[in-house]
PDB file of C-alpha atoms in Angstrom:
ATOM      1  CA  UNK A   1       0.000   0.000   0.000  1.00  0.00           C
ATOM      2  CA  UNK A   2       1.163   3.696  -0.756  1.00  0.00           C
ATOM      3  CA  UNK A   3       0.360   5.130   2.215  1.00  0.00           C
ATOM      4  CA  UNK A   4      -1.230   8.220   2.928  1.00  0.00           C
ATOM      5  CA  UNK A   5      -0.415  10.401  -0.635  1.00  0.00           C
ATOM      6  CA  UNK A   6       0.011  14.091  -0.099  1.00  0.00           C
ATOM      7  CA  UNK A   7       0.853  16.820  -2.859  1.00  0.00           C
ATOM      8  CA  UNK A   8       2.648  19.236  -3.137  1.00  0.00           C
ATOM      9  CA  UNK A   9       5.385  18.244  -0.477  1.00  0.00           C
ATOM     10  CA  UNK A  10       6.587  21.922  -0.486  1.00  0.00           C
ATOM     11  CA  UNK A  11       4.697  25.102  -1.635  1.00  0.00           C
ATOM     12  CA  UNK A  12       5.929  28.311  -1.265  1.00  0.00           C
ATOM     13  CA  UNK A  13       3.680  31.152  -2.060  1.00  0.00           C
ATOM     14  CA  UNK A  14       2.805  35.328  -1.649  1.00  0.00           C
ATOM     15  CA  UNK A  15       0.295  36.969   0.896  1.00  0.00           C
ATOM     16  CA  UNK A  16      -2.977  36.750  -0.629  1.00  0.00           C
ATOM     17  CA  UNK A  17      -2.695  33.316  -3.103  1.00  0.00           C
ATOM     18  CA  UNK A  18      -4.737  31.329  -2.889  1.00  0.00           C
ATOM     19  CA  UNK A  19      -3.969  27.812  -1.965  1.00  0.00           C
ATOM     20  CA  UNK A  20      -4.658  24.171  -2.594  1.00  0.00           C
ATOM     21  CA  UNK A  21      -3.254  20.936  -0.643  1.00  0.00           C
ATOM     22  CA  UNK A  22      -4.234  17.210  -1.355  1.00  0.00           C
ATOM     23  CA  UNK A  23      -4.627  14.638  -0.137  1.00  0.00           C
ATOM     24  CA  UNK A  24      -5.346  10.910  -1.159  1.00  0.00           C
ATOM     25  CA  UNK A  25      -6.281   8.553   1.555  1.00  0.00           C
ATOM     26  CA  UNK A  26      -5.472   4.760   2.162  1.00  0.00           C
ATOM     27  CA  UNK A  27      -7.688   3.039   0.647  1.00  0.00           C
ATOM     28  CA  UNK A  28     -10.295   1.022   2.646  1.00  0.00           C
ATOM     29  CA  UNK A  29     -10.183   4.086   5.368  1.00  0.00           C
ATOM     30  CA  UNK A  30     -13.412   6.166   5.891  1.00  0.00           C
ATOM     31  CA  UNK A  31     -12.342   8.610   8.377  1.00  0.00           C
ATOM     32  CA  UNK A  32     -10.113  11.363   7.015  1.00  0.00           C
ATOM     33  CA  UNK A  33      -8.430  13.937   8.791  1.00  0.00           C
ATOM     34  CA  UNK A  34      -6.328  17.511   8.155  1.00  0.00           C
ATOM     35  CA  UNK A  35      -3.868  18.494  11.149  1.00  0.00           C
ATOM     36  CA  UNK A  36      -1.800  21.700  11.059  1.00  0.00           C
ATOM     37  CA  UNK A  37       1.696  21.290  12.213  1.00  0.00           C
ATOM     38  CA  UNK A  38       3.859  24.671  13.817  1.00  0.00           C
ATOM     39  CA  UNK A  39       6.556  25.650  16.471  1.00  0.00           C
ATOM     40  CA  UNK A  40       3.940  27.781  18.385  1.00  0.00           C
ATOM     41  CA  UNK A  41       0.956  25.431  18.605  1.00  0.00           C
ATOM     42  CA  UNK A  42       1.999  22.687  17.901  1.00  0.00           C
ATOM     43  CA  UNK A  43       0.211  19.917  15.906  1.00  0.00           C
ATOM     44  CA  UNK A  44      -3.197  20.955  15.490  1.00  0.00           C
ATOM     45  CA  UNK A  45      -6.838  19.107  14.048  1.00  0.00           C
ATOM     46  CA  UNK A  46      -8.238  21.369  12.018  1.00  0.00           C
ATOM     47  CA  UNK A  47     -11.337  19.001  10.142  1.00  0.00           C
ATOM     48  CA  UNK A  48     -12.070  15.516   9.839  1.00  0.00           C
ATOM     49  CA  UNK A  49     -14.679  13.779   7.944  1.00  0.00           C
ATOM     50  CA  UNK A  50     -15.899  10.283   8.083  1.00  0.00           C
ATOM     51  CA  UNK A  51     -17.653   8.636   4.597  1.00  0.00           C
ATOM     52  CA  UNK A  52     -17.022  11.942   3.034  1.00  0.00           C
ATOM     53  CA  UNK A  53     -19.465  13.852   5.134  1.00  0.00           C
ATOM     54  CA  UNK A  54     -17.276  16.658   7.529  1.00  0.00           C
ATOM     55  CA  UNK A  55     -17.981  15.805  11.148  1.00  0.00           C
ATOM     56  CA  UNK A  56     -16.139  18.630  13.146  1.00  0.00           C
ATOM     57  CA  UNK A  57     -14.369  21.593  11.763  1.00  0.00           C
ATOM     58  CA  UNK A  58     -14.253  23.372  14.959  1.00  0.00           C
ATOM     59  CA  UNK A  59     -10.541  23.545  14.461  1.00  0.00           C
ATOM     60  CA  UNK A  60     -10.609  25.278  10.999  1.00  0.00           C
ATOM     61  CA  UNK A  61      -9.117  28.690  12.148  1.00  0.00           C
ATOM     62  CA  UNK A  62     -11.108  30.953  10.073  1.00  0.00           C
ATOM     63  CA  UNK A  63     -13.077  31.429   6.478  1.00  0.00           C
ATOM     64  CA  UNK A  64     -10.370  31.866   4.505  1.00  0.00           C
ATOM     65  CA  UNK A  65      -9.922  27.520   5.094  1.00  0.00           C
ATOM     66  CA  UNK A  66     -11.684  25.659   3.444  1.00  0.00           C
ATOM     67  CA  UNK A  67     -11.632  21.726   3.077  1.00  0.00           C
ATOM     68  CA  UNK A  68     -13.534  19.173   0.647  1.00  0.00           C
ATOM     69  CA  UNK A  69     -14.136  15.521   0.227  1.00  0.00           C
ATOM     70  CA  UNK A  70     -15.653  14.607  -3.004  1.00  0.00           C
ATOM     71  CA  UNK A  71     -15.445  11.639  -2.908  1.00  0.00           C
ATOM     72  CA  UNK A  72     -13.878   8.490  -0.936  1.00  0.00           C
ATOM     73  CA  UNK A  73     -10.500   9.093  -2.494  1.00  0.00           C
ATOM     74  CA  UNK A  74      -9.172  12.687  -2.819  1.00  0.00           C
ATOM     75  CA  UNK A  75      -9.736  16.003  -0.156  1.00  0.00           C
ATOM     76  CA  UNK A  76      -8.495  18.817  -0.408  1.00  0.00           C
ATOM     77  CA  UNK A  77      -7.418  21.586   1.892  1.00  0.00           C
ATOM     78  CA  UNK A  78      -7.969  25.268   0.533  1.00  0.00           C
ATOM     79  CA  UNK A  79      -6.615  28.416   2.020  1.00  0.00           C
ATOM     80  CA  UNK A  80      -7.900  31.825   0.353  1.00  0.00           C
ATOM     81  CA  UNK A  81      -6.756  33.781   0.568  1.00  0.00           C
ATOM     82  CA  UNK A  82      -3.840  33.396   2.429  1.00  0.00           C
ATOM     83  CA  UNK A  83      -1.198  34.910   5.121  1.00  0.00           C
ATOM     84  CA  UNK A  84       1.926  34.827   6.178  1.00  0.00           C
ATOM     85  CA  UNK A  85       0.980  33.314   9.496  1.00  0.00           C
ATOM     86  CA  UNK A  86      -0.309  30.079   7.804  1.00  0.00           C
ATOM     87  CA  UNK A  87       2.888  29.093   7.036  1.00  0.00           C
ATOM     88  CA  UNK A  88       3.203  25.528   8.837  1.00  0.00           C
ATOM     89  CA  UNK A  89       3.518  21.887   7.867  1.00  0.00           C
ATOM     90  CA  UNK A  90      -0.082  20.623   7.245  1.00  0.00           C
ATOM     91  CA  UNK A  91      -0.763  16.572   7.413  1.00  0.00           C
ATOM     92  CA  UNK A  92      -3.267  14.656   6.494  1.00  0.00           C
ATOM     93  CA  UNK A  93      -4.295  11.091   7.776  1.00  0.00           C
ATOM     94  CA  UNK A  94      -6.865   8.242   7.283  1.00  0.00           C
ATOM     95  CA  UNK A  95      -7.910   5.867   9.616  1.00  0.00           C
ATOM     96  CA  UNK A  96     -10.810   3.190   9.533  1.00  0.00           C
ATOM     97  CA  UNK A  97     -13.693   4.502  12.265  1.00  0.00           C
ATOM     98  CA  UNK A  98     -15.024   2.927  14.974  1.00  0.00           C
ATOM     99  CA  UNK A  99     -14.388  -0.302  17.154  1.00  0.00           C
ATOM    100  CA  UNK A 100     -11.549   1.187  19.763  1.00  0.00           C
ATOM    101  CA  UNK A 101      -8.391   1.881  17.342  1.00  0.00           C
ATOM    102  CA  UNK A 102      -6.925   5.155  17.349  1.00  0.00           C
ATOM    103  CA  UNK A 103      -4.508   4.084  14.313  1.00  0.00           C
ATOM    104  CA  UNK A 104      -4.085   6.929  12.037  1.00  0.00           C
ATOM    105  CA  UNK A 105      -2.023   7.301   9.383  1.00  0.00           C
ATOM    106  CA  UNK A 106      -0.259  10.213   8.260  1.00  0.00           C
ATOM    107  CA  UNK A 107       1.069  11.231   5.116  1.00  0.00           C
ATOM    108  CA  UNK A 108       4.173  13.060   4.607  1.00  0.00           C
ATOM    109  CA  UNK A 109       2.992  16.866   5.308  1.00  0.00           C
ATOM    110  CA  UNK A 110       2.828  19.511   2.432  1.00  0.00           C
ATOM    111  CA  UNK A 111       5.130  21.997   4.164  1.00  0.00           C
ATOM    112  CA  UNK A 112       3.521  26.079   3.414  1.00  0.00           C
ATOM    113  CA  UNK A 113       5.624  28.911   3.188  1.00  0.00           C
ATOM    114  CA  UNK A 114       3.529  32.149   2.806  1.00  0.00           C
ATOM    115  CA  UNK A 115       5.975  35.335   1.839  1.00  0.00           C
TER     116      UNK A 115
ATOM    117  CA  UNK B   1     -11.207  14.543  26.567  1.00  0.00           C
ATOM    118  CA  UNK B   2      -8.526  14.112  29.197  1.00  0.00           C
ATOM    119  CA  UNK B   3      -6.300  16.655  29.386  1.00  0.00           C
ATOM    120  CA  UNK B   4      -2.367  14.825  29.333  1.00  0.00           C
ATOM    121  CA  UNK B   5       0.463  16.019  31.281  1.00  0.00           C
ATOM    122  CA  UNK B   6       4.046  14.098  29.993  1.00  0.00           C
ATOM    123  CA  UNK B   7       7.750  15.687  30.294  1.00  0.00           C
ATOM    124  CA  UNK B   8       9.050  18.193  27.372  1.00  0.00           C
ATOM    125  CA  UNK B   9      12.233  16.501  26.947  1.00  0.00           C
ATOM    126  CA  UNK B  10      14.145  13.441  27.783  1.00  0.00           C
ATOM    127  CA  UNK B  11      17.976  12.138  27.611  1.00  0.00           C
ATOM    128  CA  UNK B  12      19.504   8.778  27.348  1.00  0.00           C
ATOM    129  CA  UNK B  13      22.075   6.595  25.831  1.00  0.00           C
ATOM    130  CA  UNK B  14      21.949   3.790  23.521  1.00  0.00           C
ATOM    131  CA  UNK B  15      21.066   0.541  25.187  1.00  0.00           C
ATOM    132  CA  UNK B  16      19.457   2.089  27.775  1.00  0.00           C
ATOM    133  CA  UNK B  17      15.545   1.463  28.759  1.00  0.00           C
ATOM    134  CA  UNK B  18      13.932   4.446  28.598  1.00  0.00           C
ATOM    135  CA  UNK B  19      10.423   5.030  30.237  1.00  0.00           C
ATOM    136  CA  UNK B  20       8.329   8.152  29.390  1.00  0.00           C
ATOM    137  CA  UNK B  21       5.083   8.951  32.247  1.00  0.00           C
ATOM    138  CA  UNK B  22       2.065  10.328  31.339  1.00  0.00           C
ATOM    139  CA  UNK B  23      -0.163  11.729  33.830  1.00  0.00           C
ATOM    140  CA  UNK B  24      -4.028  11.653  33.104  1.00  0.00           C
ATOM    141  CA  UNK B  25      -5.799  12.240  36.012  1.00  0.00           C
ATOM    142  CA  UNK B  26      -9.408  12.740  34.841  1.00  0.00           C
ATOM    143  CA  UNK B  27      -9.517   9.800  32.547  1.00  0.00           C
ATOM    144  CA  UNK B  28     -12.983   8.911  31.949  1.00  0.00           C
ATOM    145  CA  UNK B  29     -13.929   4.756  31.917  1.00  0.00           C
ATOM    146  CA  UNK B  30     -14.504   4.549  28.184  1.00  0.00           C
ATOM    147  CA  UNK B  31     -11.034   6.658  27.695  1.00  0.00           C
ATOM    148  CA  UNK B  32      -8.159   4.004  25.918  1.00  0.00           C
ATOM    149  CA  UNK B  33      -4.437   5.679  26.263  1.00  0.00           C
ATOM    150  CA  UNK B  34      -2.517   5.774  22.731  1.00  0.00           C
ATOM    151  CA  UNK B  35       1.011   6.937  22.216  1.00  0.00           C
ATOM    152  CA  UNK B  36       2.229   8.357  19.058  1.00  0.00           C
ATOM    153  CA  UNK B  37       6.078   8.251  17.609  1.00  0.00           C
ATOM    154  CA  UNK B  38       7.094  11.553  15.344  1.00  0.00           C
ATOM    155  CA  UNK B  39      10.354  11.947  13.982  1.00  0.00           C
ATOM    156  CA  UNK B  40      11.608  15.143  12.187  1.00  0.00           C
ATOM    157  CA  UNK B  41      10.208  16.087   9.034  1.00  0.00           C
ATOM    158  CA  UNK B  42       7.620  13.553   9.115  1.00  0.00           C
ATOM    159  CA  UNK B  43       4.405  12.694  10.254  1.00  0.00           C
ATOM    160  CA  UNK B  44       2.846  10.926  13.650  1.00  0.00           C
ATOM    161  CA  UNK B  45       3.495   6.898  13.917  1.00  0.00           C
ATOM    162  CA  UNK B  46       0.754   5.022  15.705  1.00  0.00           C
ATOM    163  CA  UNK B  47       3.305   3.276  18.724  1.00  0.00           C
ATOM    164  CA  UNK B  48       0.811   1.539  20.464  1.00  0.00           C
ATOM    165  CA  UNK B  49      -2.554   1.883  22.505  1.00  0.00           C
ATOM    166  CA  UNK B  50      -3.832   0.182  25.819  1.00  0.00           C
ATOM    167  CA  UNK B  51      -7.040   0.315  28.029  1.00  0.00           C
ATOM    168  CA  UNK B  52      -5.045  -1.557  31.392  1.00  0.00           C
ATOM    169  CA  UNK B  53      -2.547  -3.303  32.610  1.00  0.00           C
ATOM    170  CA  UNK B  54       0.265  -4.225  30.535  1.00  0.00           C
ATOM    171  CA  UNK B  55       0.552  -4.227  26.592  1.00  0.00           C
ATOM    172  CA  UNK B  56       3.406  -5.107  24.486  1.00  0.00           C
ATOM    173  CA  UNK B  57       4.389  -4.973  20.758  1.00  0.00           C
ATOM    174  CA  UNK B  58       7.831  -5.321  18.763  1.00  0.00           C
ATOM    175  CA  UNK B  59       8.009  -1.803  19.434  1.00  0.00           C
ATOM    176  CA  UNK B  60       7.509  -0.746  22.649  1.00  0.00           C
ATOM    177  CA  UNK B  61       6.131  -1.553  26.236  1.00  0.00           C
ATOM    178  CA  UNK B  62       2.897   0.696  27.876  1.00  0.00           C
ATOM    179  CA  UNK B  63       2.471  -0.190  31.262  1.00  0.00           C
ATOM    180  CA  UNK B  64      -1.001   1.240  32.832  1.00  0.00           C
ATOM    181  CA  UNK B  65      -1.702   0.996  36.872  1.00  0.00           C
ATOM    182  CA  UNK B  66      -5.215  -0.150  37.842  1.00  0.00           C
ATOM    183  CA  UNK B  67      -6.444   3.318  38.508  1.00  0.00           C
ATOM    184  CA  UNK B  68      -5.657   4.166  34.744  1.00  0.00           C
ATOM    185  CA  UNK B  69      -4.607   8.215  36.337  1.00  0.00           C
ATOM    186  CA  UNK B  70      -1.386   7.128  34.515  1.00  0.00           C
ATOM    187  CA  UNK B  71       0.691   5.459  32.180  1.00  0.00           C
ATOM    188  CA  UNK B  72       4.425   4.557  30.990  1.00  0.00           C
ATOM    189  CA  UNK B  73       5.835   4.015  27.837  1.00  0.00           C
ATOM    190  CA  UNK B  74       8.799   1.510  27.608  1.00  0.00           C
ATOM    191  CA  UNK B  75      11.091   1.850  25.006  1.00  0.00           C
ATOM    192  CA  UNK B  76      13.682  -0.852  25.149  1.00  0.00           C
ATOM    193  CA  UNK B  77      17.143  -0.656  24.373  1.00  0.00           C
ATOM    194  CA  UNK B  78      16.976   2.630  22.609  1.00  0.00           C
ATOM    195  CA  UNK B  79      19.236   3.481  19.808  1.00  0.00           C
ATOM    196  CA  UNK B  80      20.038   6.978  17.825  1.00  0.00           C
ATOM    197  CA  UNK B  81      17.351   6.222  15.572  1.00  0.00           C
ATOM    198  CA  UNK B  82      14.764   6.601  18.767  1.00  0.00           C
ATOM    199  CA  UNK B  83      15.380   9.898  18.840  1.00  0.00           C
ATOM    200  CA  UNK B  84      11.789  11.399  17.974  1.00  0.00           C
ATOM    201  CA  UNK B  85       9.274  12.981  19.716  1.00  0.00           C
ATOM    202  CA  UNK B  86       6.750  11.331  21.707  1.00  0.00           C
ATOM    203  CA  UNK B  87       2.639  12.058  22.305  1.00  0.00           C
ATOM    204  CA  UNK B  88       0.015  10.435  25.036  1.00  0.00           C
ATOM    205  CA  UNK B  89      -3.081  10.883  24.100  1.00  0.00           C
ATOM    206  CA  UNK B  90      -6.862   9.701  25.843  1.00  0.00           C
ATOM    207  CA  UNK B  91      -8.963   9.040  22.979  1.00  0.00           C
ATOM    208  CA  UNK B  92     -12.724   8.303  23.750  1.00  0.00           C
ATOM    209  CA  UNK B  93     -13.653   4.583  22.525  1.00  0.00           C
ATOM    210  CA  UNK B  94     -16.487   4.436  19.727  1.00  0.00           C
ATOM    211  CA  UNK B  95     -16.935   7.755  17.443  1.00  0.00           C
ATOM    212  CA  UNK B  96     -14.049   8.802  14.632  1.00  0.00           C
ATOM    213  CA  UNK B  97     -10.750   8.282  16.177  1.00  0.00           C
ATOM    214  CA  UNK B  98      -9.968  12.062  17.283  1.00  0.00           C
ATOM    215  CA  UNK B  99      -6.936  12.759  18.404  1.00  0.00           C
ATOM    216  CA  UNK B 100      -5.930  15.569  20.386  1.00  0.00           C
ATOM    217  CA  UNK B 101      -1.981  16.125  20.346  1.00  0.00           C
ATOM    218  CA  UNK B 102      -0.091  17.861  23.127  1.00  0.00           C
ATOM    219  CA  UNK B 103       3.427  19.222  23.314  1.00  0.00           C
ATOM    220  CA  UNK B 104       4.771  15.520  23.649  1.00  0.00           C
ATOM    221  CA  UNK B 105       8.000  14.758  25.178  1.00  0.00           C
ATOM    222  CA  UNK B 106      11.464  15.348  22.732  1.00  0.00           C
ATOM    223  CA  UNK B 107      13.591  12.080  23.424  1.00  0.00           C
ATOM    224  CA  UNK B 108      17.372  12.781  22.504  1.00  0.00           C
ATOM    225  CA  UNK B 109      19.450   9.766  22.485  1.00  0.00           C
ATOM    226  CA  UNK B 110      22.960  10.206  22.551  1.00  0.00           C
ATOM    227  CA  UNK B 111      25.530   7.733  21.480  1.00  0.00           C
TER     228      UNK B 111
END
């Protein structure tokens, strides 16, 4: 199995781009979560969604984020538009729900520089 | 969920045991206590996860008294490649796996 697929590894953009992250889960895993890595905060859950459907995005720190799940195999994680302070290394991770494992995996990061 | 209270930073040797404490003193009954494994420039490992007593895997060693108000990680025979930082976490049985990370405790393992 490939693991947890993230893209782009690195992206470096300006103040007020707007910008896309990916994600492609294991397959076979219905719960799918974004996290939001920095010095200051430390690792963060910003959104999760289970069978596609978003279950908490309590931790999604304002409207300029946005996240999708079209479908079992892709999310995305949008930022618009967005800031310097968004810089950080954002994972994503998939896990199969339920029963009592707290197994997640979690793909490589897309690490976000915002100039 | 329970808040976790765990050391910032550790130091030992190769070959040595290490044991890491975690301190969870409002666990609730259907709480289970899961350590994660992250190492620089990547992403959280699942280690391994307990409800009581004792539970072992080719990794690692949790050890969790009866009163479940803590728990230790054993980490045999560490070696340089150890180095890493490590979470507790209480995660709430049933529902969609969240996991709330702390600051975690930076093991540094020095030849």
């Amino acid at each position: 199995d490939a693991g947890v697929i993230q893209s782009p590894r690195h992206e470096v953009t300006e103040m007020g781009q707007e910008v896309t992250l990916r994600c492609k889960p294991i397959s076979g895993h219905n719960s799918l979560f974004w996290y939001r890595q920095t010095m200051m905060r430390g690792l963060e859950l910003l959104i999760y969604f289970n069978n596609n459907v978003p279950i908490d995005d309590s931790g999604m720190p304002e409207d300029r984020f946005s996240a999708k799940m079209p479908n079992a195999s892709f999310s995305t994680l949008k930022i618009q538009p967005s800031e310097p302070r968004d810089s950080a290394v954002y994972f994503c991770a998939s896990s199969r729900s339920g029963g009592s494992s707290y197994e997640q995996y979690f793909g490589p990061g897309t690490r976000l520089t915002v100039t | 969920l329970a808040k976790t209270t765990q050391p910032i930073s550790m130091d030992s040797y190769e070959g040595q045991e290490v044991n890491i404490t975690c301190s969870h003193n409002n666990i609730a009954t259907n709480d289970y206590i899961t350590w994660y494994q992250q190492f620089p420039s990547q992403g959280p490992r699942f280690i391994i996860q307990g409800y009581k007593t004792k539970v072992t895997n080719e990794v690692a060693s949790l050890f969790i008294p009866a009163d479940r108000k803590s728990s230790t990680l054993s980490l045999p025979r560490v070696s340089l490649s150890d180095t890493a930082v490590y979470y507790c976490l209480v995660t709430s049985s049933g529902g969609y796996n969240k996991l709330i990370f702390g600051a975690g405790t930076r093991l540094a393992v020095h030849p």
